[in-house]
PDB file of C-alpha atoms and ligand atoms in Angstrom:
ATOM      1  CA  MET L   1      20.890  -4.602   9.928  1.00  0.00           C
ATOM      2  CA  SER L   2      23.814  -5.113   7.602  1.00  0.00           C
ATOM      3  CA  THR L   3      27.252  -4.680   8.697  1.00  0.00           C
ATOM      4  CA  ALA L   4      27.679  -1.755   6.559  1.00  0.00           C
ATOM      5  CA  ASN L   5      24.912   0.019   8.335  1.00  0.00           C
ATOM      6  CA  THR L   6      26.193  -0.896  11.810  1.00  0.00           C
ATOM      7  CA  ALA L   7      29.697   0.435  10.784  1.00  0.00           C
ATOM      8  CA  LYS L   8      27.909   3.675   9.685  1.00  0.00           C
ATOM      9  CA  LEU L   9      26.238   3.944  12.996  1.00  0.00           C
ATOM     10  CA  LYS L  10      29.495   3.194  14.770  1.00  0.00           C
ATOM     11  CA  GLU L  11      31.336   6.115  12.600  1.00  0.00           C
ATOM     12  CA  GLN L  12      28.535   8.531  13.327  1.00  0.00           C
ATOM     13  CA  PHE L  13      28.607   7.706  17.119  1.00  0.00           C
ATOM     14  CA  GLU L  14      32.391   8.204  17.006  1.00  0.00           C
ATOM     15  CA  ALA L  15      31.937  11.318  15.091  1.00  0.00           C
ATOM     16  CA  GLY L  16      30.228  12.572  18.317  1.00  0.00           C
ATOM     17  CA  LEU L  17      26.667  12.293  16.910  1.00  0.00           C
ATOM     18  CA  GLU L  18      25.250  10.772  20.190  1.00  0.00           C
ATOM     19  CA  THR L  19      22.760   8.147  19.095  1.00  0.00           C
ATOM     20  CA  ARG L  20      19.874   7.619  21.392  1.00  0.00           C
ATOM     21  CA  ALA L  21      18.505   4.250  22.321  1.00  0.00           C
ATOM     22  CA  ASP L  22      15.681   4.913  19.708  1.00  0.00           C
ATOM     23  CA  PHE L  23      18.406   5.571  17.070  1.00  0.00           C
ATOM     24  CA  THR L  24      17.629   9.248  17.051  1.00  0.00           C
ATOM     25  CA  ILE L  25      19.985  12.132  17.186  1.00  0.00           C
ATOM     26  CA  ASP L  26      19.642  15.985  17.283  1.00  0.00           C
ATOM     27  CA  GLN L  27      20.100  17.143  13.737  1.00  0.00           C
ATOM     28  CA  PRO L  28      23.651  18.388  13.470  1.00  0.00           C
ATOM     29  CA  MET L  29      23.020  21.794  11.501  1.00  0.00           C
ATOM     30  CA  HIS L  30      26.691  22.693  12.114  1.00  0.00           C
ATOM     31  CA  ARG L  31      27.729  19.552  10.030  1.00  0.00           C
ATOM     32  CA  TYR L  32      26.266  20.863   6.877  1.00  0.00           C
ATOM     33  CA  GLY L  33      29.026  22.290   4.618  1.00  0.00           C
ATOM     34  CA  ALA L  34      28.488  24.344   1.294  1.00  0.00           C
ATOM     35  CA  VAL L  35      28.769  21.362  -0.603  1.00  0.00           C
ATOM     36  CA  ASP L  36      25.842  19.703   1.232  1.00  0.00           C
ATOM     37  CA  HIS L  37      23.472  22.771   0.716  1.00  0.00           C
ATOM     38  CA  ALA L  38      24.639  22.847  -3.050  1.00  0.00           C
ATOM     39  CA  VAL L  39      23.749  19.192  -3.416  1.00  0.00           C
ATOM     40  CA  TRP L  40      20.394  19.762  -1.586  1.00  0.00           C
ATOM     41  CA  SER L  41      19.668  23.002  -3.757  1.00  0.00           C
ATOM     42  CA  GLN L  42      20.516  21.162  -7.062  1.00  0.00           C
ATOM     43  CA  LEU L  43      18.260  18.061  -6.197  1.00  0.00           C
ATOM     44  CA  TYR L  44      15.375  20.044  -4.880  1.00  0.00           C
ATOM     45  CA  THR L  45      15.383  22.561  -7.738  1.00  0.00           C
ATOM     46  CA  ARG L  46      15.591  19.717 -10.325  1.00  0.00           C
ATOM     47  CA  GLN L  47      12.959  17.432  -8.783  1.00  0.00           C
ATOM     48  CA  ALA L  48      10.570  20.089  -7.887  1.00  0.00           C
ATOM     49  CA  ALA L  49      10.449  20.989 -11.740  1.00  0.00           C
ATOM     50  CA  LEU L  50      10.509  17.675 -13.165  1.00  0.00           C
ATOM     51  CA  LEU L  51       7.637  16.413 -10.894  1.00  0.00           C
ATOM     52  CA  LYS L  52       5.048  18.975 -12.030  1.00  0.00           C
ATOM     53  CA  GLY L  53       2.542  17.254 -13.993  1.00  0.00           C
ATOM     54  CA  ARG L  54       4.076  13.685 -13.150  1.00  0.00           C
ATOM     55  CA  VAL L  55       3.561  13.615  -9.399  1.00  0.00           C
ATOM     56  CA  CYS L  56      -0.115  13.355  -7.662  1.00  0.00           C
ATOM     57  CA  ASP L  57      -1.538  16.795  -6.620  1.00  0.00           C
ATOM     58  CA  GLU L  58      -1.484  15.649  -2.927  1.00  0.00           C
ATOM     59  CA  PHE L  59       2.214  15.564  -3.020  1.00  0.00           C
ATOM     60  CA  LEU L  60       2.568  18.965  -4.635  1.00  0.00           C
ATOM     61  CA  ALA L  61       0.128  20.285  -1.862  1.00  0.00           C
ATOM     62  CA  GLY L  62       2.173  19.053   0.812  1.00  0.00           C
ATOM     63  CA  LEU L  63       5.355  20.425  -0.761  1.00  0.00           C
ATOM     64  CA  GLU L  64       3.782  23.846  -0.849  1.00  0.00           C
ATOM     65  CA  ARG L  65       2.737  23.792   2.749  1.00  0.00           C
ATOM     66  CA  LEU L  66       6.028  22.513   3.995  1.00  0.00           C
ATOM     67  CA  ASN L  67       7.672  25.325   2.200  1.00  0.00           C
ATOM     68  CA  LEU L  68      11.109  23.612   2.201  1.00  0.00           C
ATOM     69  CA  SER L  69      13.953  25.756   1.364  1.00  0.00           C
ATOM     70  CA  ALA L  70      15.195  25.393  -2.185  1.00  0.00           C
ATOM     71  CA  GLU L  71      18.722  26.565  -1.251  1.00  0.00           C
ATOM     72  CA  ARG L  72      19.685  24.930   2.094  1.00  0.00           C
ATOM     73  CA  VAL L  73      19.248  21.687   3.904  1.00  0.00           C
ATOM     74  CA  PRO L  74      16.178  22.436   5.925  1.00  0.00           C
ATOM     75  CA  SER L  75      15.865  22.526   9.870  1.00  0.00           C
ATOM     76  CA  PHE L  76      13.791  19.563  10.962  1.00  0.00           C
ATOM     77  CA  ASP L  77      12.485  21.660  13.783  1.00  0.00           C
ATOM     78  CA  ALA L  78      11.082  24.188  11.360  1.00  0.00           C
ATOM     79  CA  ILE L  79       9.372  21.346   9.273  1.00  0.00           C
ATOM     80  CA  ASN L  80       7.879  19.780  12.367  1.00  0.00           C
ATOM     81  CA  ALA L  81       6.355  23.173  13.339  1.00  0.00           C
ATOM     82  CA  ARG L  82       4.322  22.867  10.094  1.00  0.00           C
ATOM     83  CA  LEU L  83       3.808  19.125   9.873  1.00  0.00           C
ATOM     84  CA  THR L  84       3.077  18.149  13.397  1.00  0.00           C
ATOM     85  CA  PRO L  85      -0.114  20.569  13.923  1.00  0.00           C
ATOM     86  CA  SER L  86      -1.575  19.137  10.572  1.00  0.00           C
ATOM     87  CA  THR L  87      -1.410  15.221  11.071  1.00  0.00           C
ATOM     88  CA  GLY L  88       0.484  14.740  14.213  1.00  0.00           C
ATOM     89  CA  TRP L  89       3.434  13.346  12.391  1.00  0.00           C
ATOM     90  CA  ARG L  90       6.816  14.697  13.306  1.00  0.00           C
ATOM     91  CA  ILE L  91      10.299  13.919  11.641  1.00  0.00           C
ATOM     92  CA  VAL L  92      13.237  12.651  13.804  1.00  0.00           C
ATOM     93  CA  ALA L  93      16.893  12.815  12.704  1.00  0.00           C
ATOM     94  CA  VAL L  94      18.705   9.368  12.399  1.00  0.00           C
ATOM     95  CA  PRO L  95      22.195   8.335  11.162  1.00  0.00           C
ATOM     96  CA  GLY L  96      20.798   6.166   8.398  1.00  0.00           C
ATOM     97  CA  LEU L  97      18.836   2.856   8.150  1.00  0.00           C
ATOM     98  CA  VAL L  98      17.733   1.756  11.545  1.00  0.00           C
ATOM     99  CA  PRO L  99      16.750  -1.731  12.477  1.00  0.00           C
ATOM    100  CA  ASP L 100      13.216  -2.961  11.397  1.00  0.00           C
ATOM    101  CA  CYS L 101      11.777  -3.074  14.760  1.00  0.00           C
ATOM    102  CA  VAL L 102      13.146   0.383  15.608  1.00  0.00           C
ATOM    103  CA  PHE L 103      11.698   1.827  12.418  1.00  0.00           C
ATOM    104  CA  PHE L 104       8.248   0.269  12.876  1.00  0.00           C
ATOM    105  CA  GLU L 105       8.146   1.706  16.550  1.00  0.00           C
ATOM    106  CA  HIS L 106       8.707   5.254  15.188  1.00  0.00           C
ATOM    107  CA  LEU L 107       6.264   4.877  12.582  1.00  0.00           C
ATOM    108  CA  ALA L 108       3.576   3.362  14.890  1.00  0.00           C
ATOM    109  CA  ASN L 109       4.007   6.574  16.999  1.00  0.00           C
ATOM    110  CA  ARG L 110       3.839   8.858  13.955  1.00  0.00           C
ATOM    111  CA  ARG L 111       7.413   9.844  14.013  1.00  0.00           C
ATOM    112  CA  PHE L 112       9.178   9.566  10.669  1.00  0.00           C
ATOM    113  CA  PRO L 113      13.109   8.867  10.536  1.00  0.00           C
ATOM    114  CA  VAL L 114      14.921  11.153   8.360  1.00  0.00           C
ATOM    115  CA  THR L 115      18.674  10.622   7.677  1.00  0.00           C
ATOM    116  CA  TRP L 116      20.372  13.645   8.623  1.00  0.00           C
ATOM    117  CA  TRP L 117      23.327  13.609   6.016  1.00  0.00           C
ATOM    118  CA  MET L 118      23.256  14.440   2.571  1.00  0.00           C
ATOM    119  CA  ARG L 119      24.700  12.489  -0.427  1.00  0.00           C
ATOM    120  CA  ARG L 120      27.909  13.464  -2.210  1.00  0.00           C
ATOM    121  CA  PRO L 121      27.885  15.380  -5.501  1.00  0.00           C
ATOM    122  CA  ASP L 122      29.096  12.234  -7.399  1.00  0.00           C
ATOM    123  CA  GLN L 123      25.962  10.433  -5.860  1.00  0.00           C
ATOM    124  CA  LEU L 124      23.571  12.829  -7.285  1.00  0.00           C
ATOM    125  CA  ASP L 125      21.754  10.476  -9.493  1.00  0.00           C
ATOM    126  CA  TYR L 126      21.877   7.348  -7.453  1.00  0.00           C
ATOM    127  CA  LEU L 127      22.819   5.944  -3.943  1.00  0.00           C
ATOM    128  CA  GLN L 128      21.680   2.779  -2.536  1.00  0.00           C
ATOM    129  CA  GLU L 129      20.982   3.996   1.045  1.00  0.00           C
ATOM    130  CA  PRO L 130      18.332   6.745   1.752  1.00  0.00           C
ATOM    131  CA  ASP L 131      19.978  10.069   2.345  1.00  0.00           C
ATOM    132  CA  CYS L 132      18.327  13.281   3.817  1.00  0.00           C
ATOM    133  CA  PHE L 133      16.955  14.331   0.224  1.00  0.00           C
ATOM    134  CA  HIS L 134      15.362  10.949  -0.218  1.00  0.00           C
ATOM    135  CA  ASP L 135      13.734  10.784   3.209  1.00  0.00           C
ATOM    136  CA  LEU L 136      12.793  14.409   3.516  1.00  0.00           C
ATOM    137  CA  PHE L 137      11.807  15.590  -0.067  1.00  0.00           C
ATOM    138  CA  GLY L 138      10.598  12.206  -1.048  1.00  0.00           C
ATOM    139  CA  HIS L 139       8.620  10.968   2.046  1.00  0.00           C
ATOM    140  CA  VAL L 140       7.563  13.971   4.320  1.00  0.00           C
ATOM    141  CA  PRO L 141       5.300  16.013   1.921  1.00  0.00           C
ATOM    142  CA  LEU L 142       2.565  13.196   1.828  1.00  0.00           C
ATOM    143  CA  LEU L 143       2.765  12.943   5.524  1.00  0.00           C
ATOM    144  CA  ILE L 144       0.756  16.209   5.723  1.00  0.00           C
ATOM    145  CA  ASN L 145      -2.103  14.601   3.683  1.00  0.00           C
ATOM    146  CA  PRO L 146      -4.363  13.124   6.418  1.00  0.00           C
ATOM    147  CA  VAL L 147      -5.206   9.912   4.434  1.00  0.00           C
ATOM    148  CA  PHE L 148      -1.550   8.996   3.676  1.00  0.00           C
ATOM    149  CA  ALA L 149      -0.562   9.969   7.257  1.00  0.00           C
ATOM    150  CA  ASP L 150      -3.088   7.497   8.613  1.00  0.00           C
ATOM    151  CA  TYR L 151      -1.947   4.833   6.136  1.00  0.00           C
ATOM    152  CA  VAL L 152       1.692   4.917   7.156  1.00  0.00           C
ATOM    153  CA  HIS L 153       0.591   5.125  10.917  1.00  0.00           C
ATOM    154  CA  ALA L 154      -1.589   1.861  10.495  1.00  0.00           C
ATOM    155  CA  TYR L 155       1.293   0.310   8.636  1.00  0.00           C
ATOM    156  CA  GLY L 156       3.672   0.979  11.473  1.00  0.00           C
ATOM    157  CA  ARG L 157       1.235  -0.305  14.019  1.00  0.00           C
ATOM    158  CA  ALA L 158       0.637  -3.476  11.920  1.00  0.00           C
ATOM    159  CA  ALA L 159       4.341  -4.273  11.302  1.00  0.00           C
ATOM    160  CA  LEU L 160       5.057  -3.649  15.153  1.00  0.00           C
ATOM    161  CA  ALA L 161       2.389  -6.113  16.052  1.00  0.00           C
ATOM    162  CA  ALA L 162       3.582  -8.584  13.390  1.00  0.00           C
ATOM    163  CA  SER L 163       5.690 -10.802  15.839  1.00  0.00           C
ATOM    164  CA  ASP L 164       5.900 -13.895  13.448  1.00  0.00           C
ATOM    165  CA  ALA L 165       9.181 -13.195  11.425  1.00  0.00           C
ATOM    166  CA  GLY L 166       7.607 -14.667   8.352  1.00  0.00           C
ATOM    167  CA  ALA L 167       5.298 -11.694   8.272  1.00  0.00           C
ATOM    168  CA  LEU L 168       8.194  -9.034   7.783  1.00  0.00           C
ATOM    169  CA  PRO L 169       9.051  -9.859   4.048  1.00  0.00           C
ATOM    170  CA  LEU L 170       5.345  -9.471   3.364  1.00  0.00           C
ATOM    171  CA  LEU L 171       5.194  -6.084   5.164  1.00  0.00           C
ATOM    172  CA  ALA L 172       8.295  -4.914   3.617  1.00  0.00           C
ATOM    173  CA  ARG L 173       6.936  -5.610   0.108  1.00  0.00           C
ATOM    174  CA  LEU L 174       3.833  -3.679   0.937  1.00  0.00           C
ATOM    175  CA  TYR L 175       5.981  -0.617   1.926  1.00  0.00           C
ATOM    176  CA  TRP L 176       8.089  -1.050  -1.005  1.00  0.00           C
ATOM    177  CA  TYR L 177       5.268  -1.044  -3.609  1.00  0.00           C
ATOM    178  CA  THR L 178       3.273   1.748  -2.023  1.00  0.00           C
ATOM    179  CA  VAL L 179       5.360   4.178   0.215  1.00  0.00           C
ATOM    180  CA  GLU L 180       8.568   3.746  -1.729  1.00  0.00           C
ATOM    181  CA  PHE L 181       7.524   2.947  -5.448  1.00  0.00           C
ATOM    182  CA  GLY L 182       3.816   3.495  -5.673  1.00  0.00           C
ATOM    183  CA  LEU L 183       1.970   4.911  -8.737  1.00  0.00           C
ATOM    184  CA  ILE L 184      -1.466   6.430  -8.700  1.00  0.00           C
ATOM    185  CA  ARG L 185      -4.026   6.322 -11.440  1.00  0.00           C
ATOM    186  CA  ASP L 186      -4.571   9.465 -13.652  1.00  0.00           C
ATOM    187  CA  ALA L 187      -6.370   8.818 -16.971  1.00  0.00           C
ATOM    188  CA  ALA L 188      -4.845  12.118 -18.479  1.00  0.00           C
ATOM    189  CA  SER L 189      -1.212  11.087 -18.019  1.00  0.00           C
ATOM    190  CA  PRO L 190       1.064   8.824 -19.843  1.00  0.00           C
ATOM    191  CA  ASN L 191       0.258   5.126 -19.221  1.00  0.00           C
ATOM    192  CA  GLY L 192      -2.663   6.313 -17.236  1.00  0.00           C
ATOM    193  CA  VAL L 193      -0.489   6.888 -14.069  1.00  0.00           C
ATOM    194  CA  LYS L 194       1.013   9.536 -11.866  1.00  0.00           C
ATOM    195  CA  ILE L 195       3.765   9.101  -9.102  1.00  0.00           C
ATOM    196  CA  TYR L 196       3.524   9.117  -5.343  1.00  0.00           C
ATOM    197  CA  GLY L 197       6.201   6.756  -4.047  1.00  0.00           C
ATOM    198  CA  ALA L 198       9.270   8.388  -2.355  1.00  0.00           C
ATOM    199  CA  GLY L 199      11.867   6.373  -4.180  1.00  0.00           C
ATOM    200  CA  ILE L 200      10.511   7.641  -7.496  1.00  0.00           C
ATOM    201  CA  VAL L 201       9.824  11.151  -6.216  1.00  0.00           C
ATOM    202  CA  SER L 202      13.427  11.460  -5.182  1.00  0.00           C
ATOM    203  CA  SER L 203      14.962  10.060  -8.340  1.00  0.00           C
ATOM    204  CA  LYS L 204      15.171  11.926 -11.578  1.00  0.00           C
ATOM    205  CA  GLY L 205      15.707   8.606 -13.607  1.00  0.00           C
ATOM    206  CA  GLU L 206      13.045   6.594 -12.047  1.00  0.00           C
ATOM    207  CA  THR L 207      10.483   9.728 -12.189  1.00  0.00           C
ATOM    208  CA  LEU L 208      10.903   9.565 -15.994  1.00  0.00           C
ATOM    209  CA  TYR L 209      10.984   5.529 -16.325  1.00  0.00           C
ATOM    210  CA  SER L 210       8.165   4.909 -13.941  1.00  0.00           C
ATOM    211  CA  GLN L 211       5.754   6.894 -15.863  1.00  0.00           C
ATOM    212  CA  GLN L 212       7.070   6.923 -19.463  1.00  0.00           C
ATOM    213  CA  SER L 213       9.132   3.790 -20.184  1.00  0.00           C
ATOM    214  CA  ASP L 214       7.443   0.737 -22.012  1.00  0.00           C
ATOM    215  CA  ALA L 215       9.810  -1.775 -20.095  1.00  0.00           C
ATOM    216  CA  PRO L 216       8.057  -2.172 -16.695  1.00  0.00           C
ATOM    217  CA  ASN L 217       4.801  -3.762 -15.936  1.00  0.00           C
ATOM    218  CA  ARG L 218       2.164  -1.416 -14.429  1.00  0.00           C
ATOM    219  CA  LEU L 219      -0.599  -3.513 -12.475  1.00  0.00           C
ATOM    220  CA  GLY L 220      -3.675  -2.532 -10.390  1.00  0.00           C
ATOM    221  CA  PHE L 221      -2.831  -2.695  -6.741  1.00  0.00           C
ATOM    222  CA  ASP L 222      -4.069  -5.623  -4.819  1.00  0.00           C
ATOM    223  CA  LEU L 223      -2.998  -6.011  -1.405  1.00  0.00           C
ATOM    224  CA  GLU L 224      -2.262  -9.871  -1.327  1.00  0.00           C
ATOM    225  CA  ARG L 225      -0.711  -9.867  -4.795  1.00  0.00           C
ATOM    226  CA  VAL L 226       1.619  -7.113  -3.603  1.00  0.00           C
ATOM    227  CA  MET L 227       2.581  -8.810  -0.415  1.00  0.00           C
ATOM    228  CA  GLN L 228       3.603 -11.934  -2.380  1.00  0.00           C
ATOM    229  CA  THR L 229       5.602  -9.901  -5.116  1.00  0.00           C
ATOM    230  CA  ARG L 230       9.456  -9.809  -4.684  1.00  0.00           C
ATOM    231  CA  TYR L 231      11.210  -6.513  -5.663  1.00  0.00           C
ATOM    232  CA  ARG L 232      14.564  -5.014  -6.685  1.00  0.00           C
ATOM    233  CA  ILE L 233      16.773  -2.635  -4.615  1.00  0.00           C
ATOM    234  CA  ASP L 234      19.479  -2.201  -7.073  1.00  0.00           C
ATOM    235  CA  THR L 235      17.727  -1.311 -10.463  1.00  0.00           C
ATOM    236  CA  PHE L 236      14.499   0.503 -11.484  1.00  0.00           C
ATOM    237  CA  GLN L 237      11.495  -1.570 -10.569  1.00  0.00           C
ATOM    238  CA  LYS L 238      10.291  -4.396 -13.088  1.00  0.00           C
ATOM    239  CA  THR L 239       6.632  -3.893 -11.874  1.00  0.00           C
ATOM    240  CA  TYR L 240       4.829  -0.765 -10.402  1.00  0.00           C
ATOM    241  CA  PHE L 241       1.444  -1.254  -8.720  1.00  0.00           C
ATOM    242  CA  VAL L 242      -1.169   1.585  -9.284  1.00  0.00           C
ATOM    243  CA  ILE L 243      -3.811   2.530  -6.692  1.00  0.00           C
ATOM    244  CA  ASP L 244      -6.888   4.354  -7.900  1.00  0.00           C
ATOM    245  CA  ASP L 245      -6.489   7.164  -5.324  1.00  0.00           C
ATOM    246  CA  LEU L 246      -5.055   7.594  -1.731  1.00  0.00           C
ATOM    247  CA  ALA L 247      -8.210   6.624  -0.103  1.00  0.00           C
ATOM    248  CA  GLN L 248      -7.534   3.026  -1.376  1.00  0.00           C
ATOM    249  CA  LEU L 249      -4.578   3.105   1.117  1.00  0.00           C
ATOM    250  CA  PHE L 250      -7.007   4.268   3.824  1.00  0.00           C
ATOM    251  CA  ASP L 251      -8.909   0.910   3.251  1.00  0.00           C
ATOM    252  CA  VAL L 252      -5.596  -1.013   3.318  1.00  0.00           C
ATOM    253  CA  ALA L 253      -4.883   0.711   6.578  1.00  0.00           C
ATOM    254  CA  ARG L 254      -8.164  -0.866   7.959  1.00  0.00           C
ATOM    255  CA  THR L 255      -7.154  -4.349   7.191  1.00  0.00           C
ATOM    256  CA  ASP L 256      -6.983  -6.935   9.998  1.00  0.00           C
ATOM    257  CA  PHE L 257      -3.452  -7.916   9.060  1.00  0.00           C
ATOM    258  CA  ALA L 258      -2.819 -10.519  11.411  1.00  0.00           C
ATOM    259  CA  PRO L 259      -5.020 -13.441   9.734  1.00  0.00           C
ATOM    260  CA  LEU L 260      -3.756 -12.100   6.297  1.00  0.00           C
ATOM    261  CA  LEU L 261      -0.155 -12.339   7.290  1.00  0.00           C
ATOM    262  CA  ALA L 262      -0.473 -15.776   8.872  1.00  0.00           C
ATOM    263  CA  ARG L 263      -2.131 -17.018   5.734  1.00  0.00           C
ATOM    264  CA  LEU L 264       0.488 -15.628   3.352  1.00  0.00           C
ATOM    265  CA  ALA L 265       3.665 -16.146   5.550  1.00  0.00           C
ATOM    266  CA  ASN L 266       4.286 -19.538   3.936  1.00  0.00           C
ATOM    267  CA  ALA L 267       2.916 -18.731   0.477  1.00  0.00           C
ATOM    268  CA  PRO L 268       4.971 -18.855  -2.534  1.00  0.00           C
ATOM    269  CA  ALA L 269       6.551 -15.449  -3.507  1.00  0.00           C
ATOM    270  CA  PHE L 270       6.237 -14.157  -7.104  1.00  0.00           C
ATOM    271  CA  THR L 271       9.221 -12.738  -9.020  1.00  0.00           C
ATOM    272  CA  ALA L 272       9.334  -9.020  -9.530  1.00  0.00           C
ATOM    273  CA  GLY L 273       8.452  -9.160 -13.261  1.00  0.00           C
ATOM    274  CA  GLU L 274       5.849 -11.826 -13.766  1.00  0.00           C
ATOM    275  CA  VAL L 275       2.347 -10.843 -14.681  1.00  0.00           C
ATOM    276  CA  HIS L 276      -0.781 -13.198 -13.761  1.00  0.00           C
ATOM    277  CA  ASP L 277      -4.086 -13.657 -15.566  1.00  0.00           C
ATOM    278  CA  ALA L 278      -5.854 -12.187 -12.546  1.00  0.00           C
ATOM    279  CA  ASP L 279      -3.642  -9.006 -12.706  1.00  0.00           C
ATOM    280  CA  ARG L 280      -5.439  -5.778 -13.629  1.00  0.00           C
ATOM    281  CA  VAL L 281      -3.019  -4.729 -16.286  1.00  0.00           C
ATOM    282  CA  PHE L 282      -2.486  -0.955 -16.840  1.00  0.00           C
ATOM    283  CA  THR L 283       0.619  -1.766 -19.037  1.00  0.00           C
ATOM    284  CA  ARG L 284       2.425  -5.105 -19.773  1.00  0.00           C
ATOM    285  CA  GLY L 285       6.220  -4.281 -19.970  1.00  0.00           C
ATOM    286  CA  THR L 286       8.578  -5.176 -22.844  1.00  0.00           C
ATOM    287  CA  ARG L 287      11.135  -6.220 -20.186  1.00  0.00           C
ATOM    288  CA  GLU L 288      13.695  -4.318 -22.067  1.00  0.00           C
ATOM    289  CA  GLY L 289      17.028  -3.988 -20.217  1.00  0.00           C
ATOM    290  CA  TRP L 290      15.845  -6.287 -17.365  1.00  0.00           C
ATOM    291  CA  GLU L 291      18.487  -7.984 -15.282  1.00  0.00           C
ATOM    292  CA  ALA L 292      17.732 -11.679 -14.768  1.00  0.00           C
ATOM    293  CA  ASP L 293      18.033 -12.114 -11.173  1.00  0.00           C
ATOM    294  CA  GLY L 294      18.452 -10.087  -8.105  1.00  0.00           C
ATOM    295  CA  ASP L 295      14.965 -10.051  -6.771  1.00  0.00           C
ATOM    296  CA  ILE L 296      14.717  -9.936  -2.889  1.00  0.00           C
TER     297      ILE L 296
HETATM  298  N1  LIG X   1      15.323   2.908   8.468  1.00  0.00           N
HETATM  299  N2  LIG X   1      16.116   5.179   8.466  1.00  0.00           N
HETATM  300  C1  LIG X   1      15.356   4.193   7.842  1.00  0.00           C
HETATM  301  N3  LIG X   1      14.568   4.469   6.970  1.00  0.00           N
HETATM  302  C2  LIG X   1      13.843   3.383   6.240  1.00  0.00           C
HETATM  303  O1  LIG X   1      13.239   3.707   5.232  1.00  0.00           O
HETATM  304  C3  LIG X   1      13.848   2.137   6.906  1.00  0.00           C
HETATM  305  C4  LIG X   1      14.759   1.899   8.000  1.00  0.00           C
HETATM  306  N4  LIG X   1      14.862   0.699   8.580  1.00  0.00           N
HETATM  307  C5  LIG X   1      14.007  -0.396   7.918  1.00  0.00           C
HETATM  308  C6  LIG X   1      13.084  -0.055   6.751  1.00  0.00           C
HETATM  309  N5  LIG X   1      13.157   1.114   6.254  1.00  0.00           N
HETATM  310  C7  LIG X   1      12.467  -1.179   6.265  1.00  0.00           C
HETATM  311  O2  LIG X   1      12.223  -2.168   7.100  1.00  0.00           O
HETATM  312  C8  LIG X   1      10.985  -0.629   5.530  1.00  0.00           C
HETATM  313  O3  LIG X   1      11.419  -0.345   4.443  1.00  0.00           O
HETATM  314  C9  LIG X   1      10.007  -1.784   5.476  1.00  0.00           C
HETATM  315 FE1  LIG X   2      12.453   5.577   1.806  1.00  0.00          FE
END
């Protein structure tokens, strides 16, 4: 965990937000001011309108069932009352990014960590660390979908079991290119894709860029290819991977990860922007606006 995150956890602890051993806290409803609710309302209203026709139907169905407030930061308890009976998932409030092992342990038990605080108005269009809007609006609607719910649960169990440290980068890439920045095939949409990844869903700029820009590559999802492909955390993605449907993630969830992780642990990593002859190319990017380095 970065020192910045540790500092934030310390700051939150000192602010009286008692953080439990599993890094969860009680959602401090009293800590949301008018500005926080206004930022939530502005982001929710803008993204809910922008995503229509751009995000997969399963996300919209989940958003409908969650019935999130468009005006105020929602109560996590109220969301769990709808979420838990549907797929057994529940959201738990956390101060921010938590250590990998803690995160994976939550996922393996169908608990999704949701940052409690809201970004500031001057961070409306971008912030590096996930806030409540990214985690709640971006991630939670698809956890009502049983196939996606099983995928994230199986992912958490595989990540928790992956004792070898060499496996963590492989699993982080899989999470990044599916749960965070995944695209899904849709022949009637621009570039043949719609959105499902939370990092795109919660970002106005990347909602437009990932589906409409000519700059990035859009390649057919392949588990081993994704696990070996580095990514960017500070810019829009150079490459997006496209699944045919959510059921494809269901198949990934059934993978016996141990031998695969062992085999790939020392395999070469590919840069975020390269395209291989074996790739199923939806679009080969113009690479316009790409920054040379910065892949992790
Ligand atoms: N912590 N709160 C929180 N949210 C995340 O998305 C998260 C995390 N810790 C680790 C982590 N993600 C990564 O390891 C995964 O993206 C693979
Ligand atoms: Fe996220």
